[in-house]
PDB file of C-alpha atoms in Angstrom:
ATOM      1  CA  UNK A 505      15.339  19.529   9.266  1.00 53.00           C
ATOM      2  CA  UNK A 506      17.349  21.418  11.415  1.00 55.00           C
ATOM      3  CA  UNK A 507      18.763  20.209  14.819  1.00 56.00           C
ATOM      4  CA  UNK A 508      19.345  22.186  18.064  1.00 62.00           C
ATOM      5  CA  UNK A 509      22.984  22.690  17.558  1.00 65.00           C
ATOM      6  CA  UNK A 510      22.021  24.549  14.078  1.00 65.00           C
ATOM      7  CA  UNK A 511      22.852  22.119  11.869  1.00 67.00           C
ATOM      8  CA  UNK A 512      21.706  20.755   8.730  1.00 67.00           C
ATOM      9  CA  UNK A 513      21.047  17.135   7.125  1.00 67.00           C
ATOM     10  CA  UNK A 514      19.846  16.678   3.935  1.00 70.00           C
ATOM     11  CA  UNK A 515      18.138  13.093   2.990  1.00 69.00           C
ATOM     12  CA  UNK A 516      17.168  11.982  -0.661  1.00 62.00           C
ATOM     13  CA  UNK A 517      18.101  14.871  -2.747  1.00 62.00           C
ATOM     14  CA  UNK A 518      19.309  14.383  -6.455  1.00 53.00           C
ATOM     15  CA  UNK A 519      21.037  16.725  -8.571  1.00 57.00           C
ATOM     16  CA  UNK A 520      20.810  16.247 -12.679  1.00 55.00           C
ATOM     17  CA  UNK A 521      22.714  18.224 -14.920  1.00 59.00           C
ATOM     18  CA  UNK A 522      23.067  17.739 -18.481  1.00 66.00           C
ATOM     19  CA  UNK A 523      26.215  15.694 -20.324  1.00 76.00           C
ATOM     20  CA  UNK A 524      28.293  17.531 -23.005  1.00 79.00           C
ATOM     21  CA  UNK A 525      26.753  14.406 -25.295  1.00 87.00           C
ATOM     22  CA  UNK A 526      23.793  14.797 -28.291  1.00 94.00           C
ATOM     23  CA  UNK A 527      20.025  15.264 -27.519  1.00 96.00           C
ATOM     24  CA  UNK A 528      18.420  12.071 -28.927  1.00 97.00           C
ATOM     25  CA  UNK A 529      16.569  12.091 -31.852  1.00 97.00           C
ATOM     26  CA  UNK A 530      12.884  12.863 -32.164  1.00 97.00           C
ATOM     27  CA  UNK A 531      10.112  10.180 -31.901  1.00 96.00           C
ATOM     28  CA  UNK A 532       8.055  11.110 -34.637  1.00 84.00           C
ATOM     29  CA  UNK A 533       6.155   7.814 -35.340  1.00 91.00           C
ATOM     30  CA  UNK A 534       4.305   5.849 -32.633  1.00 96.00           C
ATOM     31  CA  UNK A 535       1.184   3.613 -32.216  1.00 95.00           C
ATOM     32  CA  UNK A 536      -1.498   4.155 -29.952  1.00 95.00           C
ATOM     33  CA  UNK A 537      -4.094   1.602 -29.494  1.00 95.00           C
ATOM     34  CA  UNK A 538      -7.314   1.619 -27.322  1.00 94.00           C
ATOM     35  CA  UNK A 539      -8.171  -2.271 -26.006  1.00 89.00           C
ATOM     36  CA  UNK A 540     -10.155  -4.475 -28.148  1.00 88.00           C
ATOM     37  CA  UNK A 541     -11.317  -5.832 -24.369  1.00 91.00           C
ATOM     38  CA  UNK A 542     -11.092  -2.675 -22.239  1.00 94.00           C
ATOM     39  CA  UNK A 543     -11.206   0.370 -23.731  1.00 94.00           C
ATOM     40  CA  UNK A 544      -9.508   2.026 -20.286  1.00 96.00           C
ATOM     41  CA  UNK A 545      -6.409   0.350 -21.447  1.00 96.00           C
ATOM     42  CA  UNK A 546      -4.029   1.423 -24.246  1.00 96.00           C
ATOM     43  CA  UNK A 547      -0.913   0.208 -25.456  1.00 96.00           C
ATOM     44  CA  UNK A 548       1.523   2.738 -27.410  1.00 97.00           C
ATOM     45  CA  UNK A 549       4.513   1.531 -29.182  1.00 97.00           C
ATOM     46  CA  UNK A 550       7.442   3.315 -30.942  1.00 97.00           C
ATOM     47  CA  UNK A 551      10.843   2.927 -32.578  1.00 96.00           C
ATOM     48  CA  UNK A 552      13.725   3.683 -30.751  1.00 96.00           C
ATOM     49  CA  UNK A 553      15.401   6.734 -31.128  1.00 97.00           C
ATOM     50  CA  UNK A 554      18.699   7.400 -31.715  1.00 97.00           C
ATOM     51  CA  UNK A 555      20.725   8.167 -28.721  1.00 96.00           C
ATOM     52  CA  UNK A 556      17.746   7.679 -26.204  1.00 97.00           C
ATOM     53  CA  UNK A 557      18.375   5.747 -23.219  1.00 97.00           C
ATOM     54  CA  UNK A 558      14.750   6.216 -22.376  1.00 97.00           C
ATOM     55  CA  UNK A 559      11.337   7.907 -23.172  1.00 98.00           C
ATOM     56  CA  UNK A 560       8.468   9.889 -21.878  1.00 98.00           C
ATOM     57  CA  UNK A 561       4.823   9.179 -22.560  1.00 98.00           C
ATOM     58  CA  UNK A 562       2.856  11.993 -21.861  1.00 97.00           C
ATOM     59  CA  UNK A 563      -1.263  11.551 -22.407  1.00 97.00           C
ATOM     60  CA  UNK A 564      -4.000  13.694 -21.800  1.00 96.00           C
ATOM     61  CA  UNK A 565      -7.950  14.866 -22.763  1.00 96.00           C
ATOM     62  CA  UNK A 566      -6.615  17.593 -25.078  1.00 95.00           C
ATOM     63  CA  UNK A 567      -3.232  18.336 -27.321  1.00 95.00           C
ATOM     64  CA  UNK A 568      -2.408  20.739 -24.981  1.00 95.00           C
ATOM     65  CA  UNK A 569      -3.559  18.763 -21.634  1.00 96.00           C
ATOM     66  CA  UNK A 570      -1.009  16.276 -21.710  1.00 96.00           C
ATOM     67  CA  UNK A 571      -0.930  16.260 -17.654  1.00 97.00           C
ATOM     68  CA  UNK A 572       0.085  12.270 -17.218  1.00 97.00           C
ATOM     69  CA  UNK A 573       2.922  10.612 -17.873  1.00 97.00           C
ATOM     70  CA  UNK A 574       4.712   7.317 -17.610  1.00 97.00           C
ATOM     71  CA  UNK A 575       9.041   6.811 -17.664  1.00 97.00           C
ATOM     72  CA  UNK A 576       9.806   4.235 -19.654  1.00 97.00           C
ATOM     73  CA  UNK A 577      13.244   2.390 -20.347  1.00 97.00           C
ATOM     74  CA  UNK A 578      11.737   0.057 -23.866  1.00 97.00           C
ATOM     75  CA  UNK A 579       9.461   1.130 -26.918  1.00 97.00           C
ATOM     76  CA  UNK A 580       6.604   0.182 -25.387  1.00 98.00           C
ATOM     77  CA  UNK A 581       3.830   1.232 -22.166  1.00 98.00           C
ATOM     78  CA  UNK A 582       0.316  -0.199 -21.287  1.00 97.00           C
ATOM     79  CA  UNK A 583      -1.316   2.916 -20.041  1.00 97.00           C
ATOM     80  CA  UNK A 584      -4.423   1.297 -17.703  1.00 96.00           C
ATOM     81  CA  UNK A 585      -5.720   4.569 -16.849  1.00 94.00           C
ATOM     82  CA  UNK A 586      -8.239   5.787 -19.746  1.00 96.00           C
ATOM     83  CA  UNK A 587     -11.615   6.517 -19.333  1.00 96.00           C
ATOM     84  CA  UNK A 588     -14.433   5.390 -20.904  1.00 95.00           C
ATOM     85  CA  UNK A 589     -15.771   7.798 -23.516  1.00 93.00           C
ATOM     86  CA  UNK A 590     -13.359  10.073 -23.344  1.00 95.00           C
ATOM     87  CA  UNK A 591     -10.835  10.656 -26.183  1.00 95.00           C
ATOM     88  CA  UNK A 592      -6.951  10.743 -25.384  1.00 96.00           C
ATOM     89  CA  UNK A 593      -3.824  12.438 -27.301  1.00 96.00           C
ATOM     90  CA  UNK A 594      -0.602  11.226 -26.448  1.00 96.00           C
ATOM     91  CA  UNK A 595       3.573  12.072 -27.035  1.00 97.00           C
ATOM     92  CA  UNK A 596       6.556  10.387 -26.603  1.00 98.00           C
ATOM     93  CA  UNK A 597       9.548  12.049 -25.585  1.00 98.00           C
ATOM     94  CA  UNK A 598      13.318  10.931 -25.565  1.00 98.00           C
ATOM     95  CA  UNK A 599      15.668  11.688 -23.223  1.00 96.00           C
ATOM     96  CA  UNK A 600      19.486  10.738 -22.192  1.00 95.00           C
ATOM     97  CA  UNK A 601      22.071  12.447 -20.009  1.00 93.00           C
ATOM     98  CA  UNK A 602      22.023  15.286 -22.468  1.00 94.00           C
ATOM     99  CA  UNK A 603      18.526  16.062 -22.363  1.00 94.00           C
ATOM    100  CA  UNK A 604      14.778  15.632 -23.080  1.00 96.00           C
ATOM    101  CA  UNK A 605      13.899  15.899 -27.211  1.00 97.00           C
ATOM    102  CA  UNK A 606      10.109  16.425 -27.082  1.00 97.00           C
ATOM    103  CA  UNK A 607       8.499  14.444 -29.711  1.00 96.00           C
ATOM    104  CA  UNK A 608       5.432  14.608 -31.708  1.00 93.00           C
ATOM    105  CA  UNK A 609       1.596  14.368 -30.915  1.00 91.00           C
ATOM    106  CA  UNK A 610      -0.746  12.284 -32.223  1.00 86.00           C
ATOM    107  CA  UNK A 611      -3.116  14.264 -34.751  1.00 77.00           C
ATOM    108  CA  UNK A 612      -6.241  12.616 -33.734  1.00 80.00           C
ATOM    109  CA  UNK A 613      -7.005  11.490 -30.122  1.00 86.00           C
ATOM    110  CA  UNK A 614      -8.201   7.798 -29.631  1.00 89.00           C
TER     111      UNK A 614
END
């Protein structure tokens, strides 16, 4: 926005940048489970990684239509979002100051 007198305010902007730290490691093993009572819901679960402070779950219809996501700070997510019918392939990412380390995806959808 700028004001008459030519001006300019800025209001909720963030700036990342990357530490001079190491990428965490790769998340190359994680669950994925469809609900026993509602197959919209599914619960993935992981190890942590080395170095992560957090992690990524990316899902979608296809390996290479991973369009959702969720942030997550544990080694866990509940993803009630699924649709009935429809198969789902998933990836969890790590990420700290340094970085994002994609991980792996799941070789068969659930």
């Amino acid at each position: 926005h700028i004001a008459g007198d030519g001006f300019a305010a800025l209001s909720g902007l963030r700036v990342f940048g990357h530490d001079d730290g190491e990428l965490p490691e790769v998340v190359s093993d994680f669950t994925a489970v469809r609900g026993p009572e509602d197959m919209r819901n599914a619960t993935i679960s992981w190890k942590p990684a080395k170095n992560a402070e957090g992690y990524i779950v990316r899902y979608g219809i296809a390996p290479d239509k991973l369009y959702n996501q969720y942030q997550v700070y544990g080694e866990s997510v509940e993803i009630r979002t699924l649709t009935l019918g429809i198969n789902y392939w998933f990836r969890v990412d790590s990420f700290n100051g340094a970085g994002v380390t994609m991980g792996k995806i799941a070789e068969d959808g659930i």
